[in-house]
Amino acid sequence: MDLHHKETTSGEILPVVIIGNGPSGICLSYLLSGYAPYLSAEGCHPNPLLHSKLSERPHLSLLEQDLEYLCEGLEGRSSNPVAVLFDSLLLPDSDFGLDHTSPLEWRYEPERAVPHLVLGKGPPGGAWHAMEGSMLTLSLANWMELPGLKLKDWMRDKRRNVRNDRATPAEIASYYEHYVSKMNLEQNFACGTTVTAVTRESGQQDGSPPCWRVSGLQRRDGEILGDGCSVTEEVPFSLLAHKVVLATGTHDVPARLGVDGEALPFVCHSFWELEAAIARGELDQSSDPVLVVGAGLTAADAVLAAHHLNTSVCHAFRRSVTDPGLIFNQLPKLLYPEYHKVHQMMTQQQHQSDTSDRTQNLQPAPSSSSSSPSSYPGYLSFPCHRVAAFRPDRKCVLESDSGEQTVVRVSKALVLIGAHPNLSFLRDNGRSLGINPDEPISCRRNPIDVDPFTNRVLAADGPGMYAMGPLVGENFVRFLKGGALAIAGDLWKRRSGGEDAVTLDSRVDRRTDARVLDS
């Protein structure tokens, strides 16, 4: 969609603008396009209390029901109650490995549709298009799917042999892009857009109400040159919206250590930089070790990629290998054998302290020399260590919790400790919207503070701002769908007057007052 023509309509105020076209934005677009979930006539939920509540008003869609009432008593692997509710309805008892049929049925009711626009930098699917294409995703395939299109069925059409219940990031990205087309959502998506500012506009003297202004740039193919190539140009746009939804995800800005030498050219902050170095032939079994910093899944992928090349790996991380908060201690071994292998490596081949300042220069032994399945030549882990400094001579200073330092010569260092969202289009990068306004927004440590049953941002500059997905602490696709239900339900109730706006506003006001008292 060309946004340049959108802004030429004088005074037009869009009902909803969604910033971010990943699975969060796609799922919300589906609900706002007139698709509504109901308890089906044959539907039966394994939780008798929840089923009883749903049966009280089966003629009403979930969008019209009291989500707070339905959420009471439910428990799950998310701290957001509507996320637990919707996940329980879409995938009943899936945490126990059961494959119950969802009690919901989806009805297309075009009279429910809310005109909206979804903005994204790339094609629908968001950051999934930038992820490494061969590694398997952490989540089971059905946890990654969106309402109305079974991912397993789609995958079977794309490849003959489905190895297991997990998919690759490339498959997931392709699925999300296909989903937008299959569900006829394409007219709501404006791709190639970068939002540069979101500001609150006061009401005008002509009686127009206060609203949000969303400004940015959109990439467009320009003049065709003599060689047949087109020149890409960025055209500014400016839109007005009654409601704005923040759904940008958190993969935009890699987190940094903040230590000396981190800007040196051999220090990288993304898995893709490792891939590029491998593609250029810069790493092999004769290379100095690769230092991987971090204990998340991306760090584990980097360990596996380097180990596959027989390149030595030094692996430094802050936690102990037995810390229950370590992601590897939360994953079933049978479902995630490759990550279990990394955890074995981290546990069995730990650095043993010797002297307080020595240079460790690992060289990999031939893989054929491994006589035990638990032996991983060329790998050494440094639990409870942090990076103290990077030196220009490619030496990295690692420091243990006890203060002991080890110097390691490396070929490359990969700092893979997470990422932060890019909210540069908001004042002060959106800090004031977080649970702790003094800290930057972070999915894990400081998500945006929202009402749990509507996802309305509590500290926004005005009414009508929502947030969802990783920005509110939901890292997994299976749970971010709850944010879409909360937002769509709130918009429908306000539009229809079902649960009156005064009640909704008072709920948010009470939470805002409590937030002020706690600060």
Short mmCIF file of C-alpha atoms in Angstrom, two decimals:
data_model
loop_
_atom_site.label_atom_id
_atom_site.label_comp_id
_atom_site.label_asym_id
_atom_site.label_seq_id
_atom_site.Cartn_x
_atom_site.Cartn_y
_atom_site.Cartn_z
CA MET A 1 0.00 0.00 0.00
CA ASP A 2 1.28 3.44 -0.94
CA LEU A 3 0.98 5.68 2.11
CA HIS A 4 1.72 8.82 0.13
CA HIS A 5 -1.85 8.73 -1.18
CA LYS A 6 -3.25 7.97 2.28
CA GLU A 7 -2.14 11.29 3.73
CA THR A 8 -3.52 13.32 0.86
CA THR A 9 -7.07 12.78 2.16
CA SER A 10 -7.51 15.93 4.21
CA GLY A 11 -8.66 15.36 7.78
CA GLU A 12 -9.00 11.56 7.49
CA ILE A 13 -8.40 9.88 10.85
CA LEU A 14 -7.85 6.13 10.72
CA PRO A 15 -9.51 4.12 13.48
CA VAL A 16 -6.39 2.03 14.23
CA VAL A 17 -2.73 2.04 13.18
CA ILE A 18 -0.59 -0.96 14.19
CA ILE A 19 3.19 -0.41 14.27
CA GLY A 20 4.84 -3.75 13.56
CA ASN A 21 3.90 -6.49 11.09
CA GLY A 22 5.19 -9.55 12.93
CA PRO A 23 2.89 -12.26 14.34
CA SER A 24 1.48 -9.80 16.92
CA GLY A 25 0.35 -7.31 14.30
CA ILE A 26 -0.85 -10.06 11.95
CA CYS A 27 -3.01 -11.71 14.62
CA LEU A 28 -4.56 -8.39 15.64
CA SER A 29 -5.26 -7.57 11.99
CA TYR A 30 -7.09 -10.90 11.66
CA LEU A 31 -9.37 -10.07 14.61
CA LEU A 32 -9.96 -6.50 13.42
CA SER A 33 -10.89 -7.78 9.95
CA GLY A 34 -14.12 -9.31 11.25
CA TYR A 35 -13.06 -12.75 12.48
CA ALA A 36 -14.51 -13.61 15.89
CA PRO A 37 -14.03 -16.67 18.15
CA TYR A 38 -17.08 -18.41 19.65
CA LEU A 39 -17.61 -21.51 21.75
CA SER A 40 -18.65 -24.09 19.18
CA ALA A 41 -21.82 -26.13 19.66
CA GLU A 42 -19.78 -29.33 20.08
CA GLY A 43 -16.93 -27.60 21.91
CA CYS A 44 -15.85 -28.96 25.28
CA HIS A 45 -12.91 -27.60 27.27
CA PRO A 46 -11.04 -29.99 29.61
CA ASN A 47 -11.16 -27.37 32.37
CA PRO A 48 -14.73 -27.76 33.70
CA LEU A 49 -14.81 -24.35 35.39
CA LEU A 50 -13.73 -22.51 32.24
CA HIS A 51 -16.14 -24.55 30.13
CA SER A 52 -18.98 -23.70 32.51
CA LYS A 53 -18.21 -19.98 32.23
CA LEU A 54 -18.07 -20.13 28.43
CA SER A 55 -21.39 -22.01 28.35
CA GLU A 56 -23.18 -19.23 30.23
CA ARG A 57 -23.26 -17.00 27.13
CA PRO A 58 -22.33 -19.14 24.11
CA HIS A 59 -24.12 -16.74 21.76
CA LEU A 60 -21.49 -14.08 22.51
CA SER A 61 -18.04 -14.08 20.96
CA LEU A 62 -14.98 -13.84 23.20
CA LEU A 63 -14.63 -10.23 22.04
CA GLU A 64 -17.87 -9.37 23.83
CA GLN A 65 -17.32 -11.32 27.03
CA ASP A 66 -15.79 -10.26 30.34
CA LEU A 67 -12.22 -11.47 29.92
CA GLU A 68 -11.33 -10.77 33.53
CA TYR A 69 -14.12 -13.12 34.66
CA LEU A 70 -13.03 -15.85 32.25
CA CYS A 71 -9.41 -15.54 33.39
CA GLU A 72 -10.15 -16.10 37.08
CA GLY A 73 -8.50 -19.25 38.42
CA LEU A 74 -6.46 -20.02 35.29
CA GLU A 75 -2.74 -20.77 35.53
CA GLY A 76 -0.16 -21.04 32.79
CA ARG A 77 3.32 -20.20 31.61
CA SER A 78 2.59 -16.53 31.03
CA SER A 79 2.13 -13.72 33.54
CA ASN A 80 -0.52 -12.09 31.32
CA PRO A 81 -3.95 -13.52 32.22
CA VAL A 82 -5.61 -13.05 28.80
CA ALA A 83 -2.61 -14.76 27.17
CA VAL A 84 -3.15 -17.78 29.42
CA LEU A 85 -6.89 -17.77 28.66
CA PHE A 86 -6.57 -17.58 24.88
CA ASP A 87 -3.74 -20.13 24.79
CA SER A 88 -5.83 -22.50 26.89
CA LEU A 89 -8.72 -22.13 24.44
CA LEU A 90 -6.64 -22.47 21.28
CA LEU A 91 -4.37 -25.28 22.56
CA PRO A 92 -6.05 -26.96 25.56
CA ASP A 93 -3.58 -28.72 27.89
CA SER A 94 -0.76 -28.46 25.33
CA ASP A 95 1.80 -28.04 28.12
CA PHE A 96 1.06 -31.65 29.08
CA GLY A 97 1.73 -32.88 25.55
CA LEU A 98 -1.97 -33.42 24.88
CA ASP A 99 -3.60 -32.60 21.57
CA HIS A 100 -7.14 -31.62 22.55
CA THR A 101 -9.33 -30.05 19.89
CA SER A 102 -9.96 -26.37 20.49
CA PRO A 103 -13.53 -25.68 21.68
CA LEU A 104 -13.55 -22.48 19.62
CA GLU A 105 -14.95 -21.90 16.17
CA TRP A 106 -14.13 -18.87 14.06
CA ARG A 107 -16.86 -16.91 12.30
CA TYR A 108 -16.37 -14.22 9.72
CA GLU A 109 -18.64 -11.31 10.59
CA PRO A 110 -17.75 -8.38 8.34
CA GLU A 111 -19.89 -5.99 10.38
CA ARG A 112 -17.33 -6.35 13.17
CA ALA A 113 -14.43 -5.21 10.98
CA VAL A 114 -12.48 -2.18 12.20
CA PRO A 115 -10.58 -0.28 9.46
CA HIS A 116 -6.90 -0.40 10.31
CA LEU A 117 -3.40 -0.17 8.88
CA VAL A 118 -0.38 -2.35 9.74
CA LEU A 119 3.06 -0.77 9.24
CA GLY A 120 6.24 -2.83 8.92
CA LYS A 121 9.80 -2.46 7.67
CA GLY A 122 9.79 -5.68 5.66
CA PRO A 123 7.29 -8.29 4.47
CA PRO A 124 4.62 -9.63 6.88
CA GLY A 125 6.29 -11.78 9.50
CA GLY A 126 8.58 -9.14 10.95
CA ALA A 127 11.86 -10.31 12.49
CA TRP A 128 11.24 -13.92 11.44
CA HIS A 129 12.46 -13.01 7.95
CA ALA A 130 15.84 -12.02 9.40
CA MET A 131 16.37 -15.15 11.48
CA GLU A 132 18.73 -17.98 10.54
CA GLY A 133 16.99 -20.35 8.19
CA SER A 134 18.11 -23.86 9.15
CA MET A 135 17.97 -24.01 12.94
CA LEU A 136 14.75 -25.36 14.44
CA THR A 137 12.54 -23.01 16.44
CA LEU A 138 12.25 -23.42 20.18
CA SER A 139 8.46 -23.70 20.14
CA LEU A 140 6.47 -26.61 18.80
CA ALA A 141 5.01 -25.90 15.39
CA ASN A 142 1.40 -25.64 16.53
CA TRP A 143 2.46 -23.08 19.15
CA MET A 144 3.67 -20.86 16.31
CA GLU A 145 0.46 -20.89 14.28
CA LEU A 146 -2.13 -18.14 14.02
CA PRO A 147 -5.92 -18.63 14.17
CA GLY A 148 -7.61 -20.12 11.14
CA LEU A 149 -4.64 -21.78 9.41
CA LYS A 150 -3.03 -24.93 10.81
CA LEU A 151 0.74 -24.66 10.51
CA LYS A 152 1.24 -28.43 10.37
CA ASP A 153 -1.11 -28.73 7.40
CA TRP A 154 0.67 -25.88 5.64
CA MET A 155 4.07 -27.46 6.33
CA ARG A 156 2.95 -30.81 4.90
CA ASP A 157 2.02 -29.07 1.68
CA LYS A 158 5.49 -27.50 1.51
CA ARG A 159 7.68 -30.50 2.32
CA ARG A 160 7.12 -34.22 2.09
CA ASN A 161 8.70 -35.34 5.34
CA VAL A 162 7.91 -33.42 8.52
CA ARG A 163 10.79 -34.56 10.71
CA ASN A 164 9.20 -33.57 14.01
CA ASP A 165 6.83 -31.05 15.55
CA ARG A 166 9.23 -28.13 15.12
CA ALA A 167 9.80 -25.85 12.14
CA THR A 168 12.66 -23.67 10.94
CA PRO A 169 12.53 -19.86 11.17
CA ALA A 170 12.45 -19.67 7.36
CA GLU A 171 9.35 -21.87 7.31
CA ILE A 172 7.70 -19.79 10.02
CA ALA A 173 8.44 -16.54 8.15
CA SER A 174 6.98 -17.99 4.95
CA TYR A 175 3.92 -19.21 6.85
CA TYR A 176 3.21 -15.73 8.28
CA GLU A 177 3.57 -14.12 4.87
CA HIS A 178 1.26 -16.72 3.34
CA TYR A 179 -1.21 -16.26 6.21
CA VAL A 180 -1.70 -12.57 5.38
CA SER A 181 -2.46 -13.48 1.78
CA LYS A 182 -4.65 -16.48 2.61
CA MET A 183 -6.80 -14.50 5.05
CA ASN A 184 -7.16 -11.56 2.62
CA LEU A 185 -5.43 -9.13 4.97
CA GLU A 186 -3.04 -7.68 2.39
CA GLN A 187 -5.02 -4.47 1.89
CA ASN A 188 -4.34 -3.62 5.55
CA PHE A 189 -0.55 -3.92 5.30
CA ALA A 190 1.89 -1.20 4.28
CA CYS A 191 5.36 -2.75 4.06
CA GLY A 192 8.70 -1.02 3.59
CA THR A 193 7.77 1.58 6.22
CA THR A 194 9.89 3.01 9.01
CA VAL A 195 8.03 4.96 11.69
CA THR A 196 10.03 7.96 12.90
CA ALA A 197 7.57 9.69 15.25
CA VAL A 198 4.35 9.01 17.17
CA THR A 199 2.92 12.11 18.85
CA ARG A 200 -0.34 13.18 20.42
CA GLU A 201 -2.33 15.77 18.47
CA SER A 202 -4.71 18.02 20.35
CA GLY A 203 -8.23 18.67 19.09
CA GLN A 204 -8.67 21.39 16.47
CA GLN A 205 -10.96 24.40 16.44
CA ASP A 206 -13.00 22.77 13.68
CA GLY A 207 -14.16 20.23 16.23
CA SER A 208 -11.90 17.35 15.22
CA PRO A 209 -11.02 15.22 18.28
CA PRO A 210 -7.55 14.62 19.73
CA CYS A 211 -5.72 11.78 18.00
CA TRP A 212 -2.32 10.28 17.30
CA ARG A 213 -0.02 11.35 14.47
CA VAL A 214 2.19 8.59 13.04
CA SER A 215 4.99 9.84 10.79
CA GLY A 216 7.73 8.04 8.91
CA LEU A 217 9.27 6.98 5.61
CA GLN A 218 8.19 4.39 3.07
CA ARG A 219 10.51 2.76 0.54
CA ARG A 220 9.30 2.91 -3.05
CA ASP A 221 10.78 1.92 -6.37
CA GLY A 222 11.48 5.09 -8.29
CA GLU A 223 12.84 5.86 -11.75
CA ILE A 224 13.90 2.97 -14.01
CA LEU A 225 17.51 3.37 -15.14
CA GLY A 226 18.96 2.43 -18.50
CA ASP A 227 20.16 -0.96 -17.24
CA GLY A 228 16.64 -1.86 -16.17
CA CYS A 229 17.29 -1.35 -12.46
CA SER A 230 15.07 0.94 -10.42
CA VAL A 231 16.19 3.54 -7.91
CA THR A 232 14.73 3.03 -4.45
CA GLU A 233 13.53 6.18 -2.77
CA GLU A 234 12.13 6.91 0.67
CA VAL A 235 8.95 8.96 0.68
CA PRO A 236 7.72 10.62 3.90
CA PHE A 237 4.22 9.91 5.18
CA SER A 238 2.06 11.24 8.00
CA LEU A 239 -1.12 9.56 9.27
CA LEU A 240 -3.72 10.40 11.91
CA ALA A 241 -5.25 7.64 14.04
CA HIS A 242 -7.69 7.39 16.92
CA LYS A 243 -5.85 4.33 18.27
CA VAL A 244 -2.23 3.28 17.89
CA VAL A 245 -0.86 -0.16 18.76
CA LEU A 246 2.83 -0.76 19.54
CA ALA A 247 3.72 -4.23 18.22
CA THR A 248 7.34 -3.78 17.15
CA GLY A 249 8.94 -6.70 18.97
CA THR A 250 12.35 -6.50 20.64
CA HIS A 251 14.89 -7.73 18.07
CA ASP A 252 15.95 -4.34 16.74
CA VAL A 253 18.91 -3.26 18.91
CA PRO A 254 21.41 -5.88 20.17
CA ALA A 255 22.26 -5.52 23.85
CA ARG A 256 25.83 -4.53 24.67
CA LEU A 257 28.16 -5.29 27.54
CA GLY A 258 29.44 -1.74 27.92
CA VAL A 259 33.08 -2.79 28.40
CA ASP A 260 36.34 -1.44 26.96
CA GLY A 261 37.09 -2.57 23.41
CA GLU A 262 33.55 -3.67 22.56
CA ALA A 263 33.66 -1.58 19.37
CA LEU A 264 36.73 -3.41 18.04
CA PRO A 265 36.14 -5.03 14.60
CA PHE A 266 36.47 -8.63 15.82
CA VAL A 267 33.60 -8.15 18.32
CA CYS A 268 30.16 -8.97 16.87
CA HIS A 269 26.67 -8.65 18.27
CA SER A 270 24.56 -10.87 16.04
CA PHE A 271 24.47 -14.47 14.89
CA TRP A 272 24.34 -13.28 11.28
CA GLU A 273 27.84 -11.79 11.59
CA LEU A 274 29.09 -15.26 12.51
CA GLU A 275 27.27 -16.69 9.49
CA ALA A 276 28.87 -14.08 7.23
CA ALA A 277 32.34 -14.89 8.58
CA ILE A 278 31.72 -18.59 7.93
CA ALA A 279 30.52 -17.84 4.39
CA ARG A 280 33.71 -15.84 3.74
CA GLY A 281 35.85 -18.76 4.88
CA GLU A 282 37.28 -16.86 7.83
CA LEU A 283 36.75 -19.69 10.34
CA ASP A 284 37.95 -23.29 10.25
CA GLN A 285 39.66 -25.83 12.50
CA SER A 286 42.94 -23.89 12.42
CA SER A 287 41.39 -20.63 13.65
CA ASP A 288 41.86 -19.25 17.11
CA PRO A 289 38.79 -19.91 19.28
CA VAL A 290 35.51 -18.10 18.84
CA LEU A 291 34.37 -16.50 22.09
CA VAL A 292 30.59 -16.76 22.60
CA VAL A 293 29.18 -14.57 25.37
CA GLY A 294 25.69 -15.39 26.64
CA ALA A 295 23.61 -18.37 27.75
CA GLY A 296 20.48 -18.01 25.67
CA LEU A 297 19.34 -19.93 22.63
CA THR A 298 21.05 -17.65 20.10
CA ALA A 299 24.34 -18.17 21.94
CA ALA A 300 23.71 -21.92 21.82
CA ASP A 301 23.11 -21.72 18.06
CA ALA A 302 26.45 -19.93 17.69
CA VAL A 303 28.22 -22.63 19.71
CA LEU A 304 26.71 -25.31 17.48
CA ALA A 305 27.60 -23.46 14.27
CA ALA A 306 31.24 -22.98 15.29
CA HIS A 307 31.53 -26.50 16.66
CA HIS A 308 30.21 -27.87 13.37
CA LEU A 309 33.26 -26.30 11.67
CA ASN A 310 35.61 -27.85 14.24
CA THR A 311 36.45 -24.31 15.32
CA SER A 312 37.36 -24.05 18.99
CA VAL A 313 34.82 -22.32 21.22
CA CYS A 314 35.22 -20.46 24.50
CA HIS A 315 31.79 -19.93 26.03
CA ALA A 316 31.39 -17.34 28.81
CA PHE A 317 28.18 -16.66 30.72
CA ARG A 318 27.11 -15.13 34.04
CA ARG A 319 24.96 -17.93 35.47
CA SER A 320 26.00 -21.32 36.83
CA VAL A 321 25.10 -24.35 34.72
CA THR A 322 22.67 -25.54 37.41
CA ASP A 323 20.80 -22.23 37.71
CA PRO A 324 17.07 -23.05 37.30
CA GLY A 325 16.67 -19.77 35.41
CA LEU A 326 18.97 -21.02 32.65
CA ILE A 327 16.79 -21.75 29.61
CA PHE A 328 18.42 -25.15 29.04
CA ASN A 329 17.21 -26.33 32.44
CA GLN A 330 13.63 -25.63 31.35
CA LEU A 331 13.61 -27.55 28.04
CA PRO A 332 12.57 -31.21 27.67
CA LYS A 333 15.59 -33.19 26.49
CA LEU A 334 13.70 -35.27 23.94
CA LEU A 335 12.18 -32.28 22.17
CA TYR A 336 15.36 -30.17 22.09
CA PRO A 337 18.31 -32.55 21.66
CA GLU A 338 20.61 -29.93 20.09
CA TYR A 339 20.21 -27.58 23.05
CA HIS A 340 20.61 -30.45 25.49
CA LYS A 341 23.92 -31.18 23.74
CA VAL A 342 25.07 -27.59 24.34
CA HIS A 343 24.06 -27.83 27.99
CA GLN A 344 26.10 -31.04 28.28
CA MET A 345 29.08 -29.22 26.83
CA MET A 346 28.60 -26.32 29.25
CA THR A 347 28.42 -28.73 32.18
CA GLN A 348 31.09 -31.29 31.35
CA GLN A 349 33.86 -29.13 29.93
CA GLN A 350 34.21 -26.20 32.29
CA HIS A 351 37.29 -24.04 32.66
CA GLN A 352 39.34 -25.05 35.67
CA SER A 353 41.14 -22.12 37.30
CA ASP A 354 44.90 -22.38 37.43
CA THR A 355 46.76 -19.08 37.61
CA SER A 356 45.23 -15.63 38.01
CA ASP A 357 46.25 -14.29 34.58
CA ARG A 358 47.09 -16.70 31.82
CA THR A 359 46.50 -16.86 28.09
CA GLN A 360 44.24 -19.71 27.04
CA ASN A 361 44.74 -20.65 23.38
CA LEU A 362 42.59 -23.63 22.50
CA GLN A 363 43.16 -25.73 19.40
CA PRO A 364 40.51 -28.28 18.44
CA ALA A 365 41.35 -31.94 18.44
CA PRO A 366 40.17 -33.91 15.40
CA SER A 367 36.56 -34.93 15.83
CA SER A 368 37.52 -38.55 15.24
CA SER A 369 39.51 -38.51 18.49
CA SER A 370 36.35 -38.24 20.51
CA SER A 371 35.91 -41.62 22.20
CA SER A 372 32.86 -40.69 24.25
CA PRO A 373 29.56 -39.08 23.24
CA SER A 374 30.03 -36.68 26.14
CA SER A 375 33.42 -35.47 24.91
CA TYR A 376 33.44 -32.30 22.81
CA PRO A 377 36.96 -31.44 21.62
CA GLY A 378 37.83 -27.77 21.36
CA TYR A 379 35.02 -26.48 23.62
CA LEU A 380 35.51 -24.82 27.00
CA SER A 381 32.85 -23.13 29.11
CA PHE A 382 33.38 -20.30 31.58
CA PRO A 383 30.36 -20.33 33.93
CA CYS A 384 29.92 -17.41 36.35
CA HIS A 385 32.24 -15.25 34.24
CA ARG A 386 31.88 -11.84 32.68
CA VAL A 387 33.90 -10.05 30.00
CA ALA A 388 36.11 -7.42 31.64
CA ALA A 389 37.62 -6.05 28.42
CA PHE A 390 38.44 -6.70 24.77
CA ARG A 391 41.98 -5.83 23.63
CA PRO A 392 43.15 -4.72 20.16
CA ASP A 393 45.42 -7.80 19.91
CA ARG A 394 42.28 -10.00 19.93
CA LYS A 395 42.72 -10.99 23.55
CA CYS A 396 39.65 -11.01 25.80
CA VAL A 397 39.84 -10.65 29.55
CA LEU A 398 37.34 -12.87 31.35
CA GLU A 399 36.67 -12.37 35.05
CA SER A 400 35.06 -14.88 37.39
CA ASP A 401 32.71 -14.03 40.26
CA SER A 402 35.68 -14.42 42.61
CA GLY A 403 37.66 -11.80 40.67
CA GLU A 404 40.08 -14.20 38.99
CA GLN A 405 40.95 -13.18 35.44
CA THR A 406 41.73 -15.33 32.41
CA VAL A 407 43.00 -13.93 29.12
CA VAL A 408 41.88 -15.74 25.96
CA ARG A 409 43.14 -15.10 22.42
CA VAL A 410 40.25 -15.34 19.95
CA SER A 411 39.52 -15.03 16.25
CA LYS A 412 36.09 -13.53 16.86
CA ALA A 413 33.92 -12.62 19.84
CA LEU A 414 30.14 -12.88 19.65
CA VAL A 415 28.20 -10.98 22.30
CA LEU A 416 24.75 -12.58 22.23
CA ILE A 417 22.99 -11.38 25.37
CA GLY A 418 19.62 -10.36 23.99
CA ALA A 419 18.23 -7.27 22.30
CA HIS A 420 16.19 -4.17 23.02
CA PRO A 421 13.27 -2.74 21.05
CA ASN A 422 13.79 0.28 18.84
CA LEU A 423 11.28 2.81 20.16
CA SER A 424 13.13 5.85 18.87
CA PHE A 425 9.85 7.15 17.43
CA LEU A 426 8.62 7.76 21.01
CA ARG A 427 9.77 10.46 23.37
CA ASP A 428 12.84 9.30 25.31
CA ASN A 429 12.62 5.93 23.54
CA GLY A 430 9.41 5.16 25.42
CA ARG A 431 11.05 4.94 28.85
CA SER A 432 8.12 6.61 30.58
CA LEU A 433 5.86 3.77 29.43
CA GLY A 434 7.78 1.04 31.26
CA ILE A 435 6.98 -0.53 34.62
CA ASN A 436 10.13 1.26 35.82
CA PRO A 437 10.17 4.64 34.02
CA ASP A 438 13.83 5.17 34.93
CA GLU A 439 15.02 2.16 32.92
CA PRO A 440 14.95 1.47 29.15
CA ILE A 441 12.16 -0.75 27.83
CA SER A 442 13.17 -4.42 27.94
CA CYS A 443 11.05 -7.49 27.34
CA ARG A 444 12.45 -9.34 30.33
CA ARG A 445 13.41 -6.61 32.78
CA ASN A 446 11.17 -3.65 32.06
CA PRO A 447 8.21 -4.26 29.72
CA ILE A 448 5.66 -1.58 28.86
CA ASP A 449 3.10 -1.30 31.65
CA VAL A 450 -0.37 -2.15 30.34
CA ASP A 451 -3.78 -2.99 31.72
CA PRO A 452 -3.80 -6.81 31.81
CA PHE A 453 -7.28 -7.18 30.32
CA THR A 454 -7.19 -4.51 27.58
CA ASN A 455 -3.44 -4.02 26.89
CA ARG A 456 -3.94 -0.25 27.05
CA VAL A 457 -0.69 1.55 27.91
CA LEU A 458 -1.12 3.04 31.37
CA ALA A 459 1.36 5.93 31.08
CA ALA A 460 0.59 7.00 27.49
CA ASP A 461 0.36 10.69 26.60
CA GLY A 462 -3.33 10.22 25.90
CA PRO A 463 -6.04 7.56 25.50
CA GLY A 464 -5.96 5.07 22.67
CA MET A 465 -2.41 3.69 22.88
CA TYR A 466 -1.97 -0.08 23.22
CA ALA A 467 1.04 -2.41 23.33
CA MET A 468 1.40 -6.15 22.75
CA GLY A 469 3.84 -8.99 22.15
CA PRO A 470 7.43 -8.86 23.40
CA LEU A 471 7.01 -5.20 24.39
CA VAL A 472 4.74 -6.35 27.23
CA GLY A 473 6.85 -9.38 28.14
CA GLU A 474 5.49 -12.01 25.73
CA ASN A 475 8.37 -13.68 23.90
CA PHE A 476 6.45 -16.67 22.59
CA VAL A 477 3.97 -16.53 19.69
CA ARG A 478 1.55 -18.84 21.53
CA PHE A 479 1.01 -16.16 24.18
CA LEU A 480 1.14 -12.93 22.20
CA LYS A 481 -2.18 -13.90 20.60
CA GLY A 482 -3.79 -13.07 23.95
CA GLY A 483 -2.75 -9.45 23.53
CA ALA A 484 -4.59 -9.36 20.20
CA LEU A 485 -7.73 -10.70 21.88
CA ALA A 486 -7.48 -8.14 24.71
CA ILE A 487 -7.07 -5.20 22.31
CA ALA A 488 -9.72 -6.32 19.83
CA GLY A 489 -12.13 -6.98 22.67
CA ASP A 490 -11.55 -3.54 24.18
CA LEU A 491 -12.07 -1.84 20.82
CA TRP A 492 -15.28 -3.78 20.19
CA LYS A 493 -16.73 -3.01 23.64
CA ARG A 494 -16.00 0.68 23.25
CA ARG A 495 -17.48 0.70 19.79
CA SER A 496 -20.65 -1.20 20.76
CA GLY A 497 -21.04 0.14 24.30
CA GLY A 498 -21.30 -3.40 25.64
CA GLU A 499 -19.10 -2.94 28.70
CA ASP A 500 -19.38 0.81 28.95
CA ALA A 501 -16.33 2.97 28.50
CA VAL A 502 -16.70 4.48 31.99
CA THR A 503 -16.19 1.05 33.56
CA LEU A 504 -13.20 0.36 31.34
CA ASP A 505 -11.66 3.75 32.06
CA SER A 506 -12.17 3.41 35.81
CA ARG A 507 -10.36 0.07 35.77
CA VAL A 508 -7.36 1.65 34.07
CA ASP A 509 -7.55 4.70 36.35
CA ARG A 510 -7.41 2.48 39.44
CA ARG A 511 -4.31 0.74 38.12
CA THR A 512 -2.73 4.08 37.21
CA ASP A 513 -3.42 5.45 40.70
CA ALA A 514 -1.84 2.36 42.24
CA ARG A 515 1.19 2.81 39.98
CA VAL A 516 1.63 6.39 41.22
CA LEU A 517 1.31 5.35 44.88
CA ASP A 518 3.92 2.60 44.44
CA SER A 519 6.44 4.96 42.83
#
